[in-house]
Amino acid sequence: MIGGRSRRDGPMMRSIGHRSRIAVAIAVGVFFGCVFAFLYPHGLFVSIPRVHSRTSIRQLNSSSCESSQGIHMLKLEFVAASEENAKLKNQVRELTEKLRLAEQGEDNARKQVLVLGKQQKAGPFGTVKSLRTNPTVIPDKSVNPRLAKILKKLALRQELIVALANSNVKDMLEVWFSSIKKVGIPNYLVVALDEEIANFCRQNNVPVYERDADEGIDSIGRTGGNHAVSGLKFHILREFLQLGYSVLLSDVDIVYLQNPFDHLHRDSDIESMTDGHDNQTAYGYDDVFDEPSMGWARYAHTMRMWVYNSGFFFIRPTIPSIELLDRVAGRLSRVKAWDQAVFNEELFFPSHPGYDGLHASRRTLDFYLFMNSKVLFKTVRKDAKLRKLKPVIVHLNYHPDKLERMKAVVEYYVNGKHNALEPFPLGSE
């Protein structure tokens, strides 16, 4: 049975195997056809007409020339783009700096608002009073670390008296610091402009500061007269303010009779003694200018006051104060001028076309307490009541015989010699 079944199934199986091989061959053919169709979509053999071959060669030659020119043009474009990029970077840098400054200004304004107080409504009539005190700067010890150490030990409540001196004023300086010691003022400092004064101060136990070498400034300090040294102080004072200290700047032709720090108001950027000699000249008045040719409008009213004395003023470490010092020192370095005139012009001239005025608050000190020598010799010594008044300081600014009059002031107010002022004339001879 087994053998019989094999004979019957043999032809059938051979037929099935033959058909399978044909199917496999067809499948393989289709597969390779698909592969060639994918890899060679335009056929395996593509004829290139001869007419195009020469054209292609010419195009190849011309394209090589054009490519070198193209490279050159690309280089030029690259250079131009680089320059434009540099310009854009500079513009971005400038805009960034402007933005930084604007943010800094906004930040300063915000800080000032925080210091001065929040915005508020105006009160009833007659009750409104504006704020006058600017905030002090943040101290910067990096400006002058050596000076910062001296001031930290010497100053009281971040305040001190400062005087500049060279050997030309040695005798007056001695009367100056002797009167300070007599009153008992501990917070004062002499900025020595030469070695002789530095040694003189050390010998007399006077606090002294010798600046680091500065050829231009030091030449003025060593050999300059009163006006030259007076102009120099605006440059030097800046460091004191940057370090966060209020300075009572003092010339050496001044006699101290009381502690001036007990009589300051500290409500302004600048508190200064005046060259005025009465209420009008010291504090201001309406001066009428007469021009008859104008007829009905012949009278013009003007506001006048006598100048502040640049030899004695209290200056707080605020931005307007530092700007004042910069303005005065800058002008004095460019033009030959009297420092007191420049000091007052920068302090009082308002903003006008071509000029931005200084926004600094100021106070005029009591001219009987902070007395100039014109007030003393013209008015006080001749008035029985005023003679009994003891001023805070006397500044011998109106007279050239300063040393003799300083000694007379000491004799009169300190030693009680009632006729000590009598021998001197009203003015200079």
Tab-separated table of C-alpha atoms in Angstrom:
chain	number	residue	atom	x	y	z
A	1	MET	CA	0.000	0.000	0.000
A	2	ILE	CA	2.745	2.203	0.748
A	3	GLY	CA	4.444	1.463	-2.501
A	4	GLY	CA	1.217	1.946	-4.466
A	5	ARG	CA	0.539	5.362	-2.939
A	6	SER	CA	4.014	6.546	-3.871
A	7	ARG	CA	3.545	5.772	-7.427
A	8	ARG	CA	0.287	7.626	-7.528
A	9	ASP	CA	1.594	10.798	-5.694
A	10	GLY	CA	4.976	11.142	-7.455
A	11	PRO	CA	3.906	13.003	-10.647
A	12	MET	CA	1.733	15.387	-8.634
A	13	MET	CA	4.530	16.365	-6.311
A	14	ARG	CA	6.931	17.001	-9.151
A	15	SER	CA	4.369	19.303	-10.771
A	16	ILE	CA	3.953	21.311	-7.572
A	17	GLY	CA	7.753	21.741	-7.065
A	18	HIS	CA	8.158	22.951	-10.684
A	19	ARG	CA	5.485	25.615	-10.197
A	20	SER	CA	7.153	26.803	-6.935
A	21	ARG	CA	10.480	27.370	-8.638
A	22	ILE	CA	8.782	29.424	-11.369
A	23	ALA	CA	7.045	31.589	-8.725
A	24	VAL	CA	10.330	32.189	-6.913
A	25	ALA	CA	12.043	33.181	-10.166
A	26	ILE	CA	9.261	35.636	-10.982
A	27	ALA	CA	9.438	37.145	-7.467
A	28	VAL	CA	13.209	37.577	-7.733
A	29	GLY	CA	12.832	39.211	-11.132
A	30	VAL	CA	10.231	41.642	-9.870
A	31	PHE	CA	12.431	42.504	-6.878
A	32	PHE	CA	15.508	43.321	-8.949
A	33	GLY	CA	13.318	45.258	-11.376
A	34	CYS	CA	12.108	47.453	-8.565
A	35	VAL	CA	15.659	48.002	-7.337
A	36	PHE	CA	16.961	49.096	-10.740
A	37	ALA	CA	13.907	51.286	-11.266
A	38	PHE	CA	14.658	53.024	-7.983
A	39	LEU	CA	18.391	53.445	-8.592
A	40	TYR	CA	18.251	54.324	-12.289
A	41	PRO	CA	14.965	56.071	-12.955
A	42	HIS	CA	16.123	57.235	-16.442
A	43	GLY	CA	17.435	53.826	-17.505
A	44	LEU	CA	20.742	52.117	-17.222
A	45	PHE	CA	22.079	53.383	-20.605
A	46	VAL	CA	21.447	57.094	-21.381
A	47	SER	CA	22.758	58.476	-24.649
A	48	ILE	CA	24.322	61.976	-24.585
A	49	PRO	CA	24.067	63.797	-27.923
A	50	ARG	CA	27.334	65.027	-29.305
A	51	VAL	CA	26.023	68.503	-29.952
A	52	HIS	CA	25.652	68.994	-26.169
A	53	SER	CA	29.081	67.689	-25.242
A	54	ARG	CA	30.969	70.654	-26.748
A	55	THR	CA	28.550	73.073	-25.204
A	56	SER	CA	29.074	71.430	-21.821
A	57	ILE	CA	32.856	71.788	-22.191
A	58	ARG	CA	32.526	75.479	-23.033
A	59	GLN	CA	30.153	75.954	-20.096
A	60	LEU	CA	32.616	74.174	-17.853
A	61	ASN	CA	35.447	76.482	-18.954
A	62	SER	CA	33.321	79.615	-18.606
A	63	SER	CA	31.949	78.469	-15.247
A	64	SER	CA	35.498	78.117	-13.881
A	65	CYS	CA	36.215	81.760	-14.824
A	66	GLU	CA	32.920	82.901	-13.420
A	67	SER	CA	33.599	80.986	-10.224
A	68	SER	CA	36.871	82.899	-9.614
A	69	GLN	CA	35.062	86.196	-10.162
A	70	GLY	CA	32.280	84.968	-7.925
A	71	ILE	CA	34.771	84.134	-5.204
A	72	HIS	CA	36.234	87.624	-5.498
A	73	MET	CA	32.773	89.168	-5.258
A	74	LEU	CA	31.983	86.985	-2.268
A	75	LYS	CA	35.150	88.212	-0.558
A	76	LEU	CA	34.152	91.824	-1.160
A	77	GLU	CA	30.673	91.134	0.120
A	78	PHE	CA	32.170	89.399	3.158
A	79	VAL	CA	34.384	92.409	3.930
A	80	ALA	CA	31.450	94.771	3.514
A	81	ALA	CA	29.316	92.566	5.728
A	82	SER	CA	32.071	92.467	8.349
A	83	GLU	CA	32.317	96.267	8.382
A	84	GLU	CA	28.552	96.570	8.621
A	85	ASN	CA	28.577	94.036	11.427
A	86	ALA	CA	31.216	96.071	13.287
A	87	LYS	CA	29.088	99.203	12.895
A	88	LEU	CA	26.060	97.348	14.214
A	89	LYS	CA	28.095	96.095	17.174
A	90	ASN	CA	29.167	99.674	17.969
A	91	GLN	CA	25.579	100.856	17.709
A	92	VAL	CA	24.440	98.018	19.970
A	93	ARG	CA	27.209	98.911	22.428
A	94	GLU	CA	26.186	102.585	22.407
A	95	LEU	CA	22.534	101.702	22.846
A	96	THR	CA	23.443	99.333	25.659
A	97	GLU	CA	25.442	102.074	27.384
A	98	LYS	CA	22.593	104.566	26.955
A	99	LEU	CA	20.182	102.002	28.362
A	100	ARG	CA	22.522	101.392	31.295
A	101	LEU	CA	22.801	105.110	32.003
A	102	ALA	CA	19.053	105.500	31.696
A	103	GLU	CA	18.511	102.613	34.090
A	104	GLN	CA	21.108	104.086	36.424
A	105	GLY	CA	19.370	107.463	36.309
A	106	GLU	CA	16.041	105.794	36.925
A	107	ASP	CA	17.572	103.857	39.800
A	108	ASN	CA	19.045	107.047	41.293
A	109	ALA	CA	15.708	108.783	40.925
A	110	ARG	CA	13.997	105.817	42.568
A	111	LYS	CA	16.489	105.868	45.434
A	112	GLN	CA	16.025	109.600	45.849
A	113	VAL	CA	12.265	109.156	45.957
A	114	LEU	CA	12.723	106.497	48.628
A	115	VAL	CA	14.976	108.832	50.610
A	116	LEU	CA	12.870	111.930	50.195
A	117	GLY	CA	9.576	110.144	50.645
A	118	LYS	CA	6.615	108.924	48.656
A	119	GLN	CA	4.589	111.069	46.326
A	120	GLN	CA	1.956	112.977	48.185
A	121	LYS	CA	-0.875	115.369	47.617
A	122	ALA	CA	-0.473	119.063	48.269
A	123	GLY	CA	-1.928	120.078	51.611
A	124	PRO	CA	-4.138	123.061	52.411
A	125	PHE	CA	-3.041	126.580	51.569
A	126	GLY	CA	-0.106	127.739	53.642
A	127	THR	CA	0.886	124.262	54.842
A	128	VAL	CA	2.989	123.116	51.876
A	129	LYS	CA	6.753	122.960	52.371
A	130	SER	CA	9.209	121.472	49.887
A	131	LEU	CA	12.164	119.252	50.722
A	132	ARG	CA	15.617	120.784	50.306
A	133	THR	CA	18.080	118.181	51.513
A	134	ASN	CA	19.618	115.965	48.818
A	135	PRO	CA	20.626	112.408	49.809
A	136	THR	CA	24.315	111.784	50.403
A	137	VAL	CA	26.384	109.655	48.043
A	138	ILE	CA	27.431	106.091	48.815
A	139	PRO	CA	31.017	106.298	50.175
A	140	ASP	CA	33.704	104.929	47.858
A	141	LYS	CA	36.828	104.021	49.831
A	142	SER	CA	38.668	102.928	46.681
A	143	VAL	CA	39.067	106.587	45.716
A	144	ASN	CA	41.761	107.095	48.353
A	145	PRO	CA	42.190	104.267	50.893
A	146	ARG	CA	44.945	106.098	52.799
A	147	LEU	CA	42.841	109.222	53.264
A	148	ALA	CA	39.834	107.072	54.159
A	149	LYS	CA	41.755	105.585	57.116
A	150	ILE	CA	42.757	109.063	58.342
A	151	LEU	CA	39.231	110.433	58.121
A	152	LYS	CA	37.722	107.402	59.849
A	153	LYS	CA	39.828	108.141	62.934
A	154	LEU	CA	39.542	111.924	62.780
A	155	ALA	CA	36.016	112.892	61.704
A	156	LEU	CA	33.057	113.233	64.065
A	157	ARG	CA	29.635	112.357	62.635
A	158	GLN	CA	31.299	112.172	59.204
A	159	GLU	CA	32.255	115.884	59.447
A	160	LEU	CA	35.520	117.818	59.788
A	161	ILE	CA	37.224	121.156	59.129
A	162	VAL	CA	39.739	121.099	56.274
A	163	ALA	CA	42.332	123.745	55.379
A	164	LEU	CA	44.986	123.800	52.657
A	165	ALA	CA	48.303	125.428	53.491
A	166	ASN	CA	51.834	125.916	52.205
A	167	SER	CA	54.823	127.632	53.805
A	168	ASN	CA	53.664	131.041	52.523
A	169	VAL	CA	50.929	131.125	55.189
A	170	LYS	CA	52.823	129.429	58.032
A	171	ASP	CA	52.359	132.252	60.574
A	172	MET	CA	48.630	132.605	59.915
A	173	LEU	CA	48.250	128.827	60.054
A	174	GLU	CA	49.671	128.850	63.585
A	175	VAL	CA	47.079	131.397	64.763
A	176	TRP	CA	44.428	129.363	62.923
A	177	PHE	CA	45.067	125.999	64.584
A	178	SER	CA	45.831	127.629	67.959
A	179	SER	CA	42.333	129.134	68.002
A	180	ILE	CA	40.827	125.753	67.044
A	181	LYS	CA	42.668	124.040	69.892
A	182	LYS	CA	41.572	126.770	72.292
A	183	VAL	CA	37.906	126.160	71.448
A	184	GLY	CA	38.404	122.385	71.752
A	185	ILE	CA	37.511	121.319	68.204
A	186	PRO	CA	39.009	117.837	67.595
A	187	ASN	CA	37.858	117.130	64.033
A	188	TYR	CA	40.072	119.276	61.843
A	189	LEU	CA	42.770	118.522	59.281
A	190	VAL	CA	45.483	120.443	57.442
A	191	VAL	CA	46.236	119.376	53.880
A	192	ALA	CA	49.953	120.159	53.640
A	193	LEU	CA	51.037	121.376	50.237
A	194	ASP	CA	54.749	121.226	51.007
A	195	GLU	CA	57.090	119.346	53.342
A	196	GLU	CA	57.771	122.366	55.553
A	197	ILE	CA	54.104	122.697	56.518
A	198	ALA	CA	53.810	118.944	57.048
A	199	ASN	CA	56.720	118.966	59.498
A	200	PHE	CA	55.415	122.131	61.162
A	201	CYS	CA	52.050	120.472	61.805
A	202	ARG	CA	53.639	117.333	63.229
A	203	GLN	CA	55.772	119.401	65.586
A	204	ASN	CA	52.636	121.112	66.896
A	205	ASN	CA	50.472	117.955	67.117
A	206	VAL	CA	48.190	119.162	64.342
A	207	PRO	CA	46.445	116.495	62.211
A	208	VAL	CA	48.023	116.667	58.781
A	209	TYR	CA	47.577	114.910	55.458
A	210	GLU	CA	50.203	114.835	52.733
A	211	ARG	CA	48.813	114.066	49.325
A	212	ASP	CA	50.361	111.634	46.871
A	213	ALA	CA	52.616	113.235	44.267
A	214	ASP	CA	50.810	115.086	41.480
A	215	GLU	CA	53.199	117.197	39.450
A	216	GLY	CA	50.732	119.793	38.164
A	217	ILE	CA	48.856	120.237	41.432
A	218	ASP	CA	51.915	120.057	43.658
A	219	SER	CA	53.708	122.823	41.765
A	220	ILE	CA	50.762	125.130	42.444
A	221	GLY	CA	50.560	124.005	46.059
A	222	ARG	CA	54.250	124.627	46.796
A	223	THR	CA	54.696	128.006	45.106
A	224	GLY	CA	51.200	129.404	44.558
A	225	GLY	CA	49.781	132.434	46.293
A	226	ASN	CA	46.433	132.714	48.060
A	227	HIS	CA	44.293	132.700	44.902
A	228	ALA	CA	46.175	129.812	43.289
A	229	VAL	CA	45.883	127.669	46.416
A	230	SER	CA	42.252	128.729	46.806
A	231	GLY	CA	41.477	127.393	43.343
A	232	LEU	CA	43.301	124.162	44.113
A	233	LYS	CA	40.998	123.264	46.992
A	234	PHE	CA	38.037	122.483	44.701
A	235	HIS	CA	40.045	119.728	43.083
A	236	ILE	CA	41.248	118.244	46.380
A	237	LEU	CA	37.898	118.443	48.198
A	238	ARG	CA	36.298	116.043	45.739
A	239	GLU	CA	37.977	113.023	47.330
A	240	PHE	CA	36.632	113.944	50.770
A	241	LEU	CA	33.090	114.057	49.433
A	242	GLN	CA	33.476	110.826	47.474
A	243	LEU	CA	34.564	109.142	50.693
A	244	GLY	CA	31.261	110.273	52.228
A	245	TYR	CA	32.430	113.115	54.500
A	246	SER	CA	30.960	116.582	54.930
A	247	VAL	CA	33.662	119.245	54.888
A	248	LEU	CA	33.805	122.668	56.485
A	249	LEU	CA	36.309	124.230	54.115
A	250	SER	CA	38.365	126.918	55.824
A	251	ASP	CA	40.970	129.427	54.732
A	252	VAL	CA	43.759	129.978	57.271
A	253	ASP	CA	43.039	133.713	57.783
A	254	ILE	CA	40.217	132.747	60.155
A	255	VAL	CA	40.016	132.870	63.951
A	256	TYR	CA	37.725	130.309	65.643
A	257	LEU	CA	35.862	131.470	68.747
A	258	GLN	CA	33.159	128.772	68.987
A	259	ASN	CA	32.624	125.322	67.533
A	260	PRO	CA	31.052	125.944	64.106
A	261	PHE	CA	29.454	122.495	63.966
A	262	ASP	CA	27.065	123.617	66.708
A	263	HIS	CA	25.694	126.352	64.433
A	264	LEU	CA	25.169	124.587	61.094
A	265	HIS	CA	21.726	123.671	59.762
A	266	ARG	CA	22.676	120.767	57.438
A	267	ASP	CA	19.551	121.297	55.337
A	268	SER	CA	21.331	122.278	52.120
A	269	ASP	CA	24.107	121.124	49.844
A	270	ILE	CA	26.094	124.289	50.586
A	271	GLU	CA	26.100	126.531	53.676
A	272	SER	CA	28.392	129.490	53.196
A	273	MET	CA	29.383	132.687	54.923
A	274	THR	CA	28.677	135.841	52.964
A	275	ASP	CA	30.707	138.833	51.922
A	276	GLY	CA	27.650	140.949	52.727
A	277	HIS	CA	27.735	143.302	55.696
A	278	ASP	CA	24.041	143.838	56.506
A	279	ASN	CA	20.665	142.163	56.039
A	280	GLN	CA	20.206	143.395	52.491
A	281	THR	CA	23.651	142.661	51.106
A	282	ALA	CA	23.927	139.334	52.926
A	283	TYR	CA	20.475	137.912	52.259
A	284	GLY	CA	19.295	139.696	49.106
A	285	TYR	CA	17.252	142.714	48.122
A	286	ASP	CA	15.241	144.272	45.312
A	287	ASP	CA	17.528	146.729	43.509
A	288	VAL	CA	15.758	149.120	41.116
A	289	PHE	CA	17.584	149.967	37.896
A	290	ASP	CA	16.643	153.360	36.448
A	291	GLU	CA	16.759	154.007	32.676
A	292	PRO	CA	15.056	157.379	31.986
A	293	SER	CA	15.064	156.922	28.194
A	294	MET	CA	12.476	154.145	28.608
A	295	GLY	CA	9.886	156.655	29.841
A	296	TRP	CA	6.996	154.911	31.568
A	297	ALA	CA	9.075	151.690	31.871
A	298	ARG	CA	12.210	153.423	33.143
A	299	TYR	CA	12.339	151.404	36.364
A	300	ALA	CA	13.466	147.773	36.195
A	301	HIS	CA	13.555	145.688	39.343
A	302	THR	CA	16.535	143.395	39.937
A	303	MET	CA	17.320	140.885	42.672
A	304	ARG	CA	20.771	141.256	44.178
A	305	MET	CA	22.868	139.819	46.965
A	306	TRP	CA	26.554	139.836	47.764
A	307	VAL	CA	28.556	136.772	46.923
A	308	TYR	CA	29.294	133.741	49.060
A	309	ASN	CA	32.812	133.563	50.394
A	310	SER	CA	34.669	130.628	48.873
A	311	GLY	CA	37.080	130.610	51.830
A	312	PHE	CA	34.558	129.320	54.340
A	313	PHE	CA	31.668	127.032	53.455
A	314	PHE	CA	30.153	123.758	54.631
A	315	ILE	CA	29.612	121.246	51.823
A	316	ARG	CA	27.726	117.962	52.144
A	317	PRO	CA	28.652	114.820	50.130
A	318	THR	CA	25.835	114.994	47.583
A	319	ILE	CA	25.758	114.736	43.799
A	320	PRO	CA	25.063	118.493	43.306
A	321	SER	CA	27.963	119.317	45.655
A	322	ILE	CA	30.398	117.134	43.715
A	323	GLU	CA	29.111	118.566	40.449
A	324	LEU	CA	29.789	122.057	41.814
A	325	LEU	CA	33.404	121.143	42.618
A	326	ASP	CA	33.837	119.598	39.174
A	327	ARG	CA	32.435	122.652	37.428
A	328	VAL	CA	34.584	125.123	39.344
A	329	ALA	CA	37.780	123.059	39.087
A	330	GLY	CA	37.124	122.455	35.394
A	331	ARG	CA	36.668	126.143	34.589
A	332	LEU	CA	39.696	127.187	36.625
A	333	SER	CA	41.832	124.649	34.738
A	334	ARG	CA	40.768	126.135	31.382
A	335	VAL	CA	40.723	129.877	32.038
A	336	LYS	CA	42.447	132.282	34.387
A	337	ALA	CA	39.764	133.511	36.759
A	338	TRP	CA	39.108	134.296	40.394
A	339	ASP	CA	37.887	131.153	42.093
A	340	GLN	CA	35.306	132.999	44.220
A	341	ALA	CA	33.675	134.524	41.141
A	342	VAL	CA	33.502	131.146	39.394
A	343	PHE	CA	32.217	129.496	42.587
A	344	ASN	CA	29.289	131.929	42.791
A	345	GLU	CA	28.510	131.893	39.073
A	346	GLU	CA	28.196	128.115	39.044
A	347	LEU	CA	26.167	128.175	42.229
A	348	PHE	CA	23.691	130.902	41.264
A	349	PHE	CA	23.398	131.250	37.478
A	350	PRO	CA	20.066	129.695	36.334
A	351	SER	CA	19.626	127.434	33.346
A	352	HIS	CA	19.308	129.371	30.120
A	353	PRO	CA	19.881	128.774	26.382
A	354	GLY	CA	23.243	127.085	25.983
A	355	TYR	CA	23.761	126.544	29.712
A	356	ASP	CA	22.415	124.085	32.271
A	357	GLY	CA	22.402	125.557	35.743
A	358	LEU	CA	23.429	123.670	38.859
A	359	HIS	CA	20.530	122.280	40.905
A	360	ALA	CA	22.084	122.682	44.342
A	361	SER	CA	20.385	123.884	47.508
A	362	ARG	CA	22.173	126.615	49.465
A	363	ARG	CA	21.963	128.541	52.714
A	364	THR	CA	23.546	131.835	53.731
A	365	LEU	CA	25.027	131.667	57.219
A	366	ASP	CA	24.290	134.318	59.844
A	367	PHE	CA	26.739	137.120	59.042
A	368	TYR	CA	27.015	138.128	62.711
A	369	LEU	CA	27.995	134.613	63.773
A	370	PHE	CA	30.126	133.809	60.740
A	371	MET	CA	31.613	137.278	60.522
A	372	ASN	CA	33.772	138.809	57.812
A	373	SER	CA	36.267	141.536	58.681
A	374	LYS	CA	34.196	144.277	57.052
A	375	VAL	CA	31.337	143.587	59.448
A	376	LEU	CA	33.739	143.555	62.380
A	377	PHE	CA	35.679	146.722	61.648
A	378	LYS	CA	32.892	148.770	60.035
A	379	THR	CA	29.935	147.926	62.263
A	380	VAL	CA	30.547	145.677	65.266
A	381	ARG	CA	33.472	147.450	66.931
A	382	LYS	CA	31.530	150.740	66.831
A	383	ASP	CA	28.291	149.373	68.297
A	384	ALA	CA	28.096	148.867	72.055
A	385	LYS	CA	25.539	146.071	71.849
A	386	LEU	CA	27.190	144.211	68.978
A	387	ARG	CA	30.559	144.372	70.718
A	388	LYS	CA	29.141	142.030	73.354
A	389	LEU	CA	28.259	139.430	70.718
A	390	LYS	CA	30.724	136.564	70.417
A	391	PRO	CA	30.873	135.293	66.823
A	392	VAL	CA	31.614	131.712	65.854
A	393	ILE	CA	34.454	132.728	63.549
A	394	VAL	CA	36.002	135.920	62.207
A	395	HIS	CA	37.336	135.804	58.659
A	396	LEU	CA	39.915	138.476	57.835
A	397	ASN	CA	39.008	138.399	54.155
A	398	TYR	CA	38.591	142.139	53.552
A	399	HIS	CA	42.060	143.223	54.699
A	400	PRO	CA	45.617	142.525	53.514
A	401	ASP	CA	47.235	142.898	56.959
A	402	LYS	CA	45.656	139.609	57.936
A	403	LEU	CA	48.116	138.322	60.532
A	404	GLU	CA	48.077	141.494	62.647
A	405	ARG	CA	44.285	141.686	62.609
A	406	MET	CA	43.993	137.975	63.453
A	407	LYS	CA	46.135	138.521	66.534
A	408	ALA	CA	43.999	141.538	67.450
A	409	VAL	CA	40.820	139.454	67.178
A	410	VAL	CA	42.335	136.906	69.580
A	411	GLU	CA	43.297	139.673	71.983
A	412	TYR	CA	39.810	141.189	71.867
A	413	TYR	CA	37.590	138.096	72.051
A	414	VAL	CA	39.818	135.594	73.860
A	415	ASN	CA	42.077	137.670	76.103
A	416	GLY	CA	39.528	140.424	76.794
A	417	LYS	CA	41.586	143.371	75.593
A	418	HIS	CA	38.803	145.854	74.844
A	419	ASN	CA	40.820	148.283	72.749
A	420	ALA	CA	42.624	145.659	70.644
A	421	LEU	CA	40.638	146.507	67.516
A	422	GLU	CA	40.891	150.277	67.771
A	423	PRO	CA	44.305	150.926	66.129
A	424	PHE	CA	43.188	149.477	62.761
A	425	PRO	CA	41.649	151.660	60.039
A	426	LEU	CA	38.349	150.684	58.477
A	427	GLY	CA	39.910	149.653	55.184
A	428	SER	CA	43.409	148.955	53.920
A	429	GLU	CA	46.068	151.636	53.687
